[in-house]
XYZ file of C-alpha atoms in Angstrom:
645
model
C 124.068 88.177 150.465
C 120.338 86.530 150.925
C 117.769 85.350 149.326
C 113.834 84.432 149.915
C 112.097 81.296 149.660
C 108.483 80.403 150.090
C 107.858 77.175 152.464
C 105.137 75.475 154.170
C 104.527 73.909 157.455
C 101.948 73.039 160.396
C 101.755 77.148 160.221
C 101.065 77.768 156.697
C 102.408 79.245 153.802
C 105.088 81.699 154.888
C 108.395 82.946 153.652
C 111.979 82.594 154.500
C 115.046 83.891 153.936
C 118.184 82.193 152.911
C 121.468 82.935 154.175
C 124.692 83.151 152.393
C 127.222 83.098 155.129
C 130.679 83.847 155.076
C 133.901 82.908 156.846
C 135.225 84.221 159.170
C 132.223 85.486 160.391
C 131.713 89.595 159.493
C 130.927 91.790 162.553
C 127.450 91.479 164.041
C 126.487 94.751 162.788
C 127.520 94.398 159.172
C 125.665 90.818 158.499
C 122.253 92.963 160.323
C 122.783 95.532 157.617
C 123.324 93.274 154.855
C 120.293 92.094 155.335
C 116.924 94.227 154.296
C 113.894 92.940 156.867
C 110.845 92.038 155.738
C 107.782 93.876 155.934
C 106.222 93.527 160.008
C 102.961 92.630 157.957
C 104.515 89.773 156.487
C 105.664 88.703 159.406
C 102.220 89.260 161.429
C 100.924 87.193 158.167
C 103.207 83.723 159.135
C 101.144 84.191 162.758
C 97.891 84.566 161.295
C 97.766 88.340 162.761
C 95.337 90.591 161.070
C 95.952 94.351 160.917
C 93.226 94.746 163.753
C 95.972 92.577 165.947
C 98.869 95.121 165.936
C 99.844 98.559 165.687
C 102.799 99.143 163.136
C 106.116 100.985 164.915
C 107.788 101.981 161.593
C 108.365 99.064 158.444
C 109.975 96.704 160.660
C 108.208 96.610 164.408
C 104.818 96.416 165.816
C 102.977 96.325 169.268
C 100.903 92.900 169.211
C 97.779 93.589 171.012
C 96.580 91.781 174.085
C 93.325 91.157 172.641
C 94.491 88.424 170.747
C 94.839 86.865 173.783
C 91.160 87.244 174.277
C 90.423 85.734 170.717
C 92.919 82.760 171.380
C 91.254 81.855 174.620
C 90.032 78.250 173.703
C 92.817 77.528 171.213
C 95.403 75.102 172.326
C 99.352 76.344 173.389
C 102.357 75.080 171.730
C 105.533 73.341 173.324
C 106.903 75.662 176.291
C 111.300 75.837 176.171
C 113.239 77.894 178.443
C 117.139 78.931 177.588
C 119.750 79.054 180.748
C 122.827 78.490 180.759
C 126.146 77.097 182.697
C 127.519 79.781 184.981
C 129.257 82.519 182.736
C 132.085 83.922 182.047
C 132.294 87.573 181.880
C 132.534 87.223 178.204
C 128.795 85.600 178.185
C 128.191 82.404 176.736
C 126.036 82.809 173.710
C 122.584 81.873 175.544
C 120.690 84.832 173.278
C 122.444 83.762 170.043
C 121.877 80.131 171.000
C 118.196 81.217 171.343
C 117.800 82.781 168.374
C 119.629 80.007 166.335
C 117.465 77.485 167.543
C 114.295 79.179 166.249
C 115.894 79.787 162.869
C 116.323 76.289 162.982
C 112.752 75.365 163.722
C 111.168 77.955 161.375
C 113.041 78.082 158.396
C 115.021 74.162 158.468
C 112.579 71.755 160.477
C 108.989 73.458 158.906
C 107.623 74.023 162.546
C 106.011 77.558 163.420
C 108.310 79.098 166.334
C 108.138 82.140 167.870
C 111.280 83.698 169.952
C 110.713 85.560 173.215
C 113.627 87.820 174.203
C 114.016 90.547 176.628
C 114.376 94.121 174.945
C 118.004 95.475 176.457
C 118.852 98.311 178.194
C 120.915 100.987 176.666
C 123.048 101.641 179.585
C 125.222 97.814 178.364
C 124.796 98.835 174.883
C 127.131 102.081 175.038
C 128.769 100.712 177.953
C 130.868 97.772 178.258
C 128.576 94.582 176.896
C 127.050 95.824 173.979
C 124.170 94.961 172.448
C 121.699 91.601 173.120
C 120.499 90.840 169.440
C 121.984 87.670 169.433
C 125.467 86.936 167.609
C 126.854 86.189 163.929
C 124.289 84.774 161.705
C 121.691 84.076 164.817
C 120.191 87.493 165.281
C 117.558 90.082 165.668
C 116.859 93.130 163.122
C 117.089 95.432 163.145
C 119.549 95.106 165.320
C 120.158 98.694 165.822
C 116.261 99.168 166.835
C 116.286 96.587 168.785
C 119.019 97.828 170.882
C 118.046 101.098 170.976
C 115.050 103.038 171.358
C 112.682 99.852 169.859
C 108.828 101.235 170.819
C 109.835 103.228 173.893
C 108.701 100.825 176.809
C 112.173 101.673 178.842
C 111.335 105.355 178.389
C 107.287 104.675 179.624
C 108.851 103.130 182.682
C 111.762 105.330 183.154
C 108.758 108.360 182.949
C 106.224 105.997 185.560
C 108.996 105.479 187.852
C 109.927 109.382 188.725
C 106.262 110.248 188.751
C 106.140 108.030 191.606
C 109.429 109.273 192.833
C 108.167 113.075 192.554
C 104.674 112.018 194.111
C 106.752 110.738 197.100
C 108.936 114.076 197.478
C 106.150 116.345 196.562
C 103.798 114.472 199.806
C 106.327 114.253 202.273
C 106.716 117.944 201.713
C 103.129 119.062 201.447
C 102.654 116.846 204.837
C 105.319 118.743 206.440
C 103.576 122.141 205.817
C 99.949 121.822 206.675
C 97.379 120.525 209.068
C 95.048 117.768 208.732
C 92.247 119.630 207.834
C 94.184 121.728 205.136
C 95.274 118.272 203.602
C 92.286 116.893 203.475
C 90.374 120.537 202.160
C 93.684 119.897 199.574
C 93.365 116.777 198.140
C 89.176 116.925 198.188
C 88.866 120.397 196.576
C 84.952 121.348 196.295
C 83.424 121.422 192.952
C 81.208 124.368 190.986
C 78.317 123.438 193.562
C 80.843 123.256 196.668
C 80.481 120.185 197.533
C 83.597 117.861 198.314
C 84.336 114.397 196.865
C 86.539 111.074 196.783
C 88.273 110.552 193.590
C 87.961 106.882 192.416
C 91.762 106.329 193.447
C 90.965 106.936 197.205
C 88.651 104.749 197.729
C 91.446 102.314 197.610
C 93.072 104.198 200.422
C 89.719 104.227 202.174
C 88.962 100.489 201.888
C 92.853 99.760 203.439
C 91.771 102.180 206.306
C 88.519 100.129 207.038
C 86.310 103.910 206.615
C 83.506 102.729 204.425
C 81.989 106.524 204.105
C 82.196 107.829 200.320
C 81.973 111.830 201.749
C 85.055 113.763 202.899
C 82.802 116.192 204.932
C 81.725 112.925 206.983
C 84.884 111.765 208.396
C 86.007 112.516 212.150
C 89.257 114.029 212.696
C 90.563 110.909 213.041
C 89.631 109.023 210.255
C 90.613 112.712 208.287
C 94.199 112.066 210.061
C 95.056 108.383 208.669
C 93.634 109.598 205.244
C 95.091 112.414 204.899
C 98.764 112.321 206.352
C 100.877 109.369 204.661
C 103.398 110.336 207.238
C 106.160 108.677 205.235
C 109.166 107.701 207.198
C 111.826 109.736 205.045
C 114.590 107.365 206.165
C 112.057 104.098 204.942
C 111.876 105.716 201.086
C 113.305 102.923 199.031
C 111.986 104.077 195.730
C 114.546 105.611 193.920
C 115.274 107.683 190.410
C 116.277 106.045 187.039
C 117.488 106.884 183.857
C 118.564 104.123 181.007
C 122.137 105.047 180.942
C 124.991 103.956 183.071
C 126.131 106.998 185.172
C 127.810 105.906 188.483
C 128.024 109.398 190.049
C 124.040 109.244 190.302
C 124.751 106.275 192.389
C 123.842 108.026 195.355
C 122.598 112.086 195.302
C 121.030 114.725 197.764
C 117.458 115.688 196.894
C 115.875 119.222 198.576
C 118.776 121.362 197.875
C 116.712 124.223 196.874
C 116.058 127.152 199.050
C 112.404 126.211 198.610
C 112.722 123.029 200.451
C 114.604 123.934 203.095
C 115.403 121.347 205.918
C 114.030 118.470 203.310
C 117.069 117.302 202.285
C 117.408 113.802 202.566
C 119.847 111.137 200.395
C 118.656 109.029 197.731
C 120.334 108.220 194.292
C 119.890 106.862 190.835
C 119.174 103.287 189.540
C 119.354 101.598 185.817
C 115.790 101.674 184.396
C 115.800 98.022 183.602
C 116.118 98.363 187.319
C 113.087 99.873 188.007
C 110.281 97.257 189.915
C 108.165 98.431 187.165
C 110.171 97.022 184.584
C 109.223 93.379 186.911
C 105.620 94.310 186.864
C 105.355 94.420 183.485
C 107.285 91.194 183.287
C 105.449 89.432 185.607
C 102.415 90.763 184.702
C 99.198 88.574 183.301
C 96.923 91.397 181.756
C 96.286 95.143 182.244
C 93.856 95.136 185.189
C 96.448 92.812 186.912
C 99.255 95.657 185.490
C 96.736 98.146 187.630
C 97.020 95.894 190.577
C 100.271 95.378 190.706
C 101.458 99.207 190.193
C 99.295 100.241 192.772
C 100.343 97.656 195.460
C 103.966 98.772 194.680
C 105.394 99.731 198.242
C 107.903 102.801 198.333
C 108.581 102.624 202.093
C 106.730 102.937 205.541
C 105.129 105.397 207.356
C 106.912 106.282 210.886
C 104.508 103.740 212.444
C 105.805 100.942 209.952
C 102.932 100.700 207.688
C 103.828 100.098 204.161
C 103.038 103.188 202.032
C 101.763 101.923 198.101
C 101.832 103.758 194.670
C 97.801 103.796 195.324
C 98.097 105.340 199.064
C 99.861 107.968 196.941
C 96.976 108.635 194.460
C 99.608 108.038 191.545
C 98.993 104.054 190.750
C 96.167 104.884 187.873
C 98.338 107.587 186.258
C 100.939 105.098 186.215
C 98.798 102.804 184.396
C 98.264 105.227 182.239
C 101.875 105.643 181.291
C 101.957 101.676 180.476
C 99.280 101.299 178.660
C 101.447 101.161 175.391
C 104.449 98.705 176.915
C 102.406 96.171 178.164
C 102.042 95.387 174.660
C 104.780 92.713 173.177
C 106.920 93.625 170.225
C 106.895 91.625 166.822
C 110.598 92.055 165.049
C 111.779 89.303 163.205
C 115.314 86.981 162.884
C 118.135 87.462 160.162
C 115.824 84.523 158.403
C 112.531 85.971 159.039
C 111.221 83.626 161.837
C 109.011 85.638 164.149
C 109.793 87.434 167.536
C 108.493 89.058 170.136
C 110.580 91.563 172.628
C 109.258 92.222 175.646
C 110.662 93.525 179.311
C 114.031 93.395 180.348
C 114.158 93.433 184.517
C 117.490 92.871 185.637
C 118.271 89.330 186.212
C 120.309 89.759 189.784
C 117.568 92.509 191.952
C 114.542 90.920 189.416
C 114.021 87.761 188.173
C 115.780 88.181 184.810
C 112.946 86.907 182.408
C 110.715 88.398 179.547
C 107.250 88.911 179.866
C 104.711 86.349 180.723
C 102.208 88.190 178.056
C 104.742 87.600 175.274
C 105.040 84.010 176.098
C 101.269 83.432 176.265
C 100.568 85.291 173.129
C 103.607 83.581 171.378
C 102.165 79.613 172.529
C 98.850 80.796 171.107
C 99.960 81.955 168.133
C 102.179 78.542 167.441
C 99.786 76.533 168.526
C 99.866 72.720 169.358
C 102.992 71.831 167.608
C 104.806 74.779 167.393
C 107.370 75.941 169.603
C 107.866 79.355 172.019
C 111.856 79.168 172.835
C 112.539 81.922 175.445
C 115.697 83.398 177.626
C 116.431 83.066 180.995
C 119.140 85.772 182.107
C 122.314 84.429 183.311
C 123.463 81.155 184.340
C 120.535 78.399 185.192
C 121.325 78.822 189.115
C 119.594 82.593 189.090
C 117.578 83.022 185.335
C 116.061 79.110 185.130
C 115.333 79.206 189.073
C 113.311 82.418 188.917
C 111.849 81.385 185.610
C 110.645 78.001 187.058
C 109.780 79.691 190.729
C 109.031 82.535 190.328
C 107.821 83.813 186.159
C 105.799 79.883 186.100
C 103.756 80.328 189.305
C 101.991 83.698 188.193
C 102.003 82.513 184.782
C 100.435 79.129 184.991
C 102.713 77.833 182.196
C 104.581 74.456 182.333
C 107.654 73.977 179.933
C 108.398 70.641 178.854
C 111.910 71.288 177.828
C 115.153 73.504 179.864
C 118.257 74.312 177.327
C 121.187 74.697 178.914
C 123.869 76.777 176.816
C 127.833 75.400 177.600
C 131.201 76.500 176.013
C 134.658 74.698 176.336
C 135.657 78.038 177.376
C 133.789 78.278 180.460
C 134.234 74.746 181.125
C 137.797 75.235 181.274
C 137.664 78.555 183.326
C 135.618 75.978 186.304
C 138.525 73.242 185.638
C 140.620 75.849 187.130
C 141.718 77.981 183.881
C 143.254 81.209 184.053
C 141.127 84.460 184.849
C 138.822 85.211 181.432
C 138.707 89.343 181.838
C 136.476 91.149 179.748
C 138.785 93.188 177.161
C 141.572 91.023 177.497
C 143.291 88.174 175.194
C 142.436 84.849 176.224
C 145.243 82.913 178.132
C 146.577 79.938 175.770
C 144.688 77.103 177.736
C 141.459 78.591 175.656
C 142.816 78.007 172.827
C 144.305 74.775 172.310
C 142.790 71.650 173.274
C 143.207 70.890 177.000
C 140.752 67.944 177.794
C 141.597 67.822 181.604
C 140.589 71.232 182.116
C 136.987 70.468 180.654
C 137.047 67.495 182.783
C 137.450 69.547 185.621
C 135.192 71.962 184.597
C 132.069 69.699 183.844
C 131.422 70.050 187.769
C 129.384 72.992 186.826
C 127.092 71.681 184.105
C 126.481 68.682 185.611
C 125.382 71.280 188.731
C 122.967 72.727 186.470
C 121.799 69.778 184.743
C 120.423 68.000 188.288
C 119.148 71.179 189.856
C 117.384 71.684 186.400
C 116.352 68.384 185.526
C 114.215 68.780 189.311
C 111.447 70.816 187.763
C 110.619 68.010 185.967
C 111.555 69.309 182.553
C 113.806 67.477 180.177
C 116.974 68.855 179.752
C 119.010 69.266 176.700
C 122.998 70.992 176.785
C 123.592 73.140 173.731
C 127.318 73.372 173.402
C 128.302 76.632 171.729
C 130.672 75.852 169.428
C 133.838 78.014 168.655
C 136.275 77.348 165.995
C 139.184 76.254 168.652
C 137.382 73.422 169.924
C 138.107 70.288 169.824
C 136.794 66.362 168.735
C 138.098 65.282 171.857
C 136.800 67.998 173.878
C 133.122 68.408 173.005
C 132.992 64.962 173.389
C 133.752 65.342 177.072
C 131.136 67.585 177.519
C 128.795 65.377 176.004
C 129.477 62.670 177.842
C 129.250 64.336 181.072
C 126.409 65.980 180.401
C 124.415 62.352 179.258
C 125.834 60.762 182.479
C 124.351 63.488 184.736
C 120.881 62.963 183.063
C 120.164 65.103 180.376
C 118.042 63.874 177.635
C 120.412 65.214 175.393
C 123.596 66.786 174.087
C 124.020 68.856 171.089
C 127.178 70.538 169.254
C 125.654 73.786 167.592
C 127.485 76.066 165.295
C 124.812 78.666 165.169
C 126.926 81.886 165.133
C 129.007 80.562 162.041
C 125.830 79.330 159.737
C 122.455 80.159 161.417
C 119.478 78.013 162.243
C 121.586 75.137 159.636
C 123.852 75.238 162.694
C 121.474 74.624 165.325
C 119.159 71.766 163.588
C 120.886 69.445 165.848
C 119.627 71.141 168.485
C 116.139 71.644 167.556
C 115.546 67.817 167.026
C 116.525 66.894 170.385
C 114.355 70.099 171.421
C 111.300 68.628 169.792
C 112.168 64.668 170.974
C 112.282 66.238 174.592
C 109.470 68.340 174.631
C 107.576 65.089 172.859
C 108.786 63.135 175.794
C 108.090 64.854 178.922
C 106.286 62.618 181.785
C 106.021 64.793 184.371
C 104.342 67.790 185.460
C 106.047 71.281 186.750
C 107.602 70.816 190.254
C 108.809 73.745 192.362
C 111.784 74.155 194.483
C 109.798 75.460 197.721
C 106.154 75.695 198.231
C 105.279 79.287 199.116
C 103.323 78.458 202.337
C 106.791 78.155 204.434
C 108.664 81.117 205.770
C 110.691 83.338 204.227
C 113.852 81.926 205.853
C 112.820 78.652 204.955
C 112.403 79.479 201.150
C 115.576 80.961 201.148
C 117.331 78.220 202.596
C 116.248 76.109 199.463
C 117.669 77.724 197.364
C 120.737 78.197 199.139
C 120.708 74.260 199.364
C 120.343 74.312 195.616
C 123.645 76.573 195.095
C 125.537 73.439 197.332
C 125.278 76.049 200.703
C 125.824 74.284 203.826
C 123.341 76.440 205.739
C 122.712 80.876 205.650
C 123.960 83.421 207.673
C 121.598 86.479 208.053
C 122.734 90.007 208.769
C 120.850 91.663 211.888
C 118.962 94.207 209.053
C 117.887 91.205 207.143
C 116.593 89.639 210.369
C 115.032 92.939 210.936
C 113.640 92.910 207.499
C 112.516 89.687 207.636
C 110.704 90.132 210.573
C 108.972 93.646 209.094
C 107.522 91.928 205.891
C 106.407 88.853 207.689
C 104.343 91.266 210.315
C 103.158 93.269 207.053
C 101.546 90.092 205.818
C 104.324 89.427 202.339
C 105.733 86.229 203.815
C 103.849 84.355 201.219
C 105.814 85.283 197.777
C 108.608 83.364 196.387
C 111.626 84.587 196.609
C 114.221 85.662 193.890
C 118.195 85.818 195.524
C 120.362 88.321 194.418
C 123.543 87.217 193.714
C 126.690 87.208 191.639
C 125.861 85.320 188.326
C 129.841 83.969 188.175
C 129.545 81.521 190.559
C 126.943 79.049 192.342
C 128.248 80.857 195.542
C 128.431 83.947 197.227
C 131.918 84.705 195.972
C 132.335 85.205 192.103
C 136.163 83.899 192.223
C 134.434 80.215 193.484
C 134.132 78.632 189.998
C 132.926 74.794 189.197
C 130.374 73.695 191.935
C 131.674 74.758 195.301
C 130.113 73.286 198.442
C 129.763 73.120 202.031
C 129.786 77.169 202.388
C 127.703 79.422 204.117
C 125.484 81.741 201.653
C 125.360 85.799 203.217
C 122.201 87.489 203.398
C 123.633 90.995 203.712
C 119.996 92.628 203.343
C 116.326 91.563 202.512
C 113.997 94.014 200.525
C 110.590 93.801 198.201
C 108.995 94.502 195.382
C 105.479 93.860 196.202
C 103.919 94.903 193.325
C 105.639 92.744 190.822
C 105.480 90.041 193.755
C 108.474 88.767 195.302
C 110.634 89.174 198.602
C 114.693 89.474 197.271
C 117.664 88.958 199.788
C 121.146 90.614 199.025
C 123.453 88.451 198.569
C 126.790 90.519 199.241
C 126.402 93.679 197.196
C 124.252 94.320 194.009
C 125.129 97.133 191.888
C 121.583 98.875 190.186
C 123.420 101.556 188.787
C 126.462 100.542 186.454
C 129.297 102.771 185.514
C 130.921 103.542 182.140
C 134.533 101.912 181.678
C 137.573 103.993 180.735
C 136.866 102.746 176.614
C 132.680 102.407 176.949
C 131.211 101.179 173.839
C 130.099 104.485 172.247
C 133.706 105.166 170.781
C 132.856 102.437 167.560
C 129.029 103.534 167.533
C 128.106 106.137 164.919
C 125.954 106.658 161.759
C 126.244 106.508 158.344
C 125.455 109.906 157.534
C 125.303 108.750 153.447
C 123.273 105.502 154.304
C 121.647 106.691 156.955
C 122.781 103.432 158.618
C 124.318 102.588 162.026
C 127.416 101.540 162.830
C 129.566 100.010 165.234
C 127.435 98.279 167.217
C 127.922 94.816 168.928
């Protein structure tokens, strides 16, 4: 079904393979088993990465080291291109397969040296109800099985960081509860062989946020032994919860301290999604490992009963933590179906987090291209929540400008904001999605051209990608093209990626390279972070087409708490429903004029940002009557997997 071929471009010799697709299109995981990957080393090769770069996971993956960061320091980045989308269906739009298309497209069609930056997916969607996120058709990852599975174990390293720090809560609340001051302290400074008492490294931290400057335990006064010693955690103010990577709604909400040991400790809690997990946003957000250190120790798990935030470090748990990282903060090299290079890294959730892969991958990856080449990456959901936090949010602690927003459409979802029937994941399309029905796009456009202003305000150039499907129509992509040209983007493309691969998407990666060649002006955010939290919020309610915000009397209180605590000053990332610019996931097109909920506002201080509830956000999915795993199996002959989407 493929063959190689050796090319060369600004990157160097390299090779690539050539696709011989089919129609109709086989299942996703039949055309990623047709196809053997190359070596990793051939891969790390095309980048210019030495063995001394990477550590080989298996034939097929390998951790890229953050030292080539270090070696790459001086070198110049390559163009900077973010994917969003329109708002979604619940069927998804194609914005990873889009992604992945348009680096084939680069790499192996237009000769330019293009790495992909994707977010590795949890397994919860992949035996649940979504499946897999390797992309689609001809425009994906392998192997796709290991890339939706286990991959190099970074959701396990956080799933195993984030109940240490759960247990370390428990297990100090409890100790706390049992002994004096002085026993606490004699506790946690145990005298050595010579009997002499001692600080570890880790509590000096604690010391220093105490103001106690003395570096001997035996020196302190019983005061200064009482606000190091006792935490005094507020049980009710625990926010740090359990997670495992697999969708299980009865661990939505459990009893801990059920054992006769722990009598009278009970106290309710529950289970979230590891992808969840504000660990999973540190590592996104994060710039290096001492900053990784930083940020897991400033992680706040809830207050003590006089309303001081308590941190991972208060705990004594933040370098252990580290510890348990060290490995994930590493990026992941796999490779596409035609053996352009990619890197996997981070997956946070892109309604409670910011919905983004790591700022590490993307700096490695725009070294690595260089000036010339091209780093296309995902933003989850549609451009209202994944392109907003990107910009906002991923750019500030990054540092790095794109010159070029992609914004994936389909005549589907057009037509569902025109006012089509209900699209229900599971269930046949109604007619009006399959047969031309050009008022309905009409209608529709509302949306995208939404998307294409609010976008177009960062000062990027914007190009819509219009996922092609085999039922639309001349007459109909037209429309969107128009519309989309008439609201201001620099460009409108047709792609038929999923049906032929990067050939499908060279289209697309023209205009990409004409935009990013053509940018004139530099990043601009939505809100400057030196307002107030309501005020921040408010901006990006305006940006949704909210008439003004309603807060709840716990998000005032909230509010309030952080602001007194000194966390005013980080941007802000909403939690909302992805299916509509709105509060309300039934208001489709570009409703206006409403008044956006804050039900709740919570942090995660550690990975750096303030997030208000917009109605209710589910961090622990549940399995559907027909999940997934019924078609997922393996090859027992082959060895191979099967079923997988």
């Amino acid at each position: 079904m493929t063959g190689t071929s050796s090319g060369s471009g600004s990157g160097g010799s390299r090779t690539l393979r050539k696709l011989q697709v089919q129609s109709p299109v086989p299942a996703d995981i039949d055309i990623a088993n047709s196809v053997e990957p190359f070596p990793i080393s051939d891969i790390a090769e095309t980048l210019k990465l030495s063995p001394a770069h990477y550590d080989s996971y298996g034939k097929h993956k390998a951790k890229v080291l953050l030292s080539v960061l270090d070696e790459l320091e001086g070198s110049g980045d390559g163009y900077y291109v973010v994917v969003g989308g329109i708002t979604p269906t619940p069927l998804g739009e194609g914005k990873s397969t889009t992604t992945v298309g348009l680096c084939q497209a680069l790499g192996a069609f237009l000769d330019k040296k293009v790495v992909t930056c994707l977010r590795q997916p949890s397994q919860g969607p992949t035996f649940g109800i979504k499946g897999g996120a390797a992309g689609g058709g001809y425009s994906q990852v392998i192997p796709m099985d290991e890339f939706n599975l286990h991959l190099t174990g970074d959701i396990h390293a956080i799933t195993a960081a984030n109940n240490l720090l759960a247990a370390a809560i428990d297990a100090r609340i409890f100790h706390e509860s049992t002994q004096s001051d002085k026993a606490l302290l004699n506790r946690l400074c145990p005298p050595n062989k010579e009997g002499k008492k001692s600080f570890s490294s880790i509590m000096f931290r604690r010391l220093k946020k105490l103001g106690i400057s003395k570096d001997n335990p035996a020196d302190l006064t019983p005061a200064e032994v009482k606000k190091f010693a006792r935490l005094d955690i507020d049980p009710a103010s625990v926010t740090w919860r359990r997670v495992m990577d697999v969708n299980d709604r009865f661990l939505r909400k459990i009893t801990v301290g059920q054992g006769p040991e722990e009598k009278g400790m009970m106290r309710e809690t529950g289970f979230d999604i590891s992808v969840a997990s504000e660990i999973m946003a540190v590592l996104a957000l994060t710039t290096s490992l001492a900053d990784m250190r930083e940020r897991l120790g400033k992680m706040v798990v809830g207050n003590s009963r006089a309303g001081e935030p308590i941190t991972a470090d208060d705990l004594g748990v933040g370098g252990a933590l580290t510890v348990l990282m060290k490995d994930a903060i590493n990026p992941t090299l796999m490779q596409t179906l035609e053996g352009t290079p990619v890197l996997v890294h981070a997956g946070p959730f892109a309604n409670i987090a910011h919905g983004n892969s790591s700022i590490v991958a993307d700096k490695i990856a725009l070294k690595l291209v260089g000036p010339g080449g091209f780093v296309v990456t995902e933003a989850g959901f549609g451009s209202d929540i994944g392109t907003e936090k990107f910009m906002n949010i991923k750019c500030r602690y990054s540092g790095l400008s794109p010159q070029c927003a992609i914004i994936v459409a389909t005549i589907r979802a057009l037509k569902m904001h025109g006012g089509g029937p209900e699209v229900v994941a599971g269930k046949p399309l109604d007619r009006a999605y399959l047969s031309e029905n050009v008022a309905l796009v009409e209608g529709g456009c509302v949306n995208l051209v939404r998307h294409i202003k609010n976008t177009k305000a960062y000062g990027v150039n914007v190009v819509v990608a219009v996922n092609m499907f085999s039922t639309d129509t001349e007459a109909e992509l037209s429309t969107v093209r128009n519309a989309a040209l008439a609201a201001g983007a620099f460009d409108a493309v047709v792609c038929t990626h999923h049906a032929h691969g990067g050939k499908g998407a060279v289209d697309l990666g023209i205009a990409v390279q004409r935009a990013c060649e053509n940018v004139t002006q530099p990043l601009k955010f939505l809100y400057p972070l030196d307002i107030s939290i309501k005020d921040k919020i408010e901006a990006i309610a305006k940006s949704y087409g909210a008439a003004g915000v309603e807060y709840s009397e716990q998000a005032e209180k909230h509010i309030e708490m952080y602001a007194k605590q000194g966390f005013s000053g980080l941007p802000i990332c909403m939690a909302k429903t992805q299916y509509s610019f709105s509060h309300n996931a039934t208001d489709k097109g570009a409703p206006s004029g409403f008044t956006l909920p804050i039900r709740d506002v919570r942090a995660s201080i550690g990975a750096g940002f303030i997030y208000p509830l917009v109605g209710t956000m589910s961090t622990m999915p549940g399995l559907p009557t027909r999940p997934c795993f019924y078609d997922i199996d393996l090859d027992t002959a082959t060895g191979k997997v099967i079923g997988l989407s």
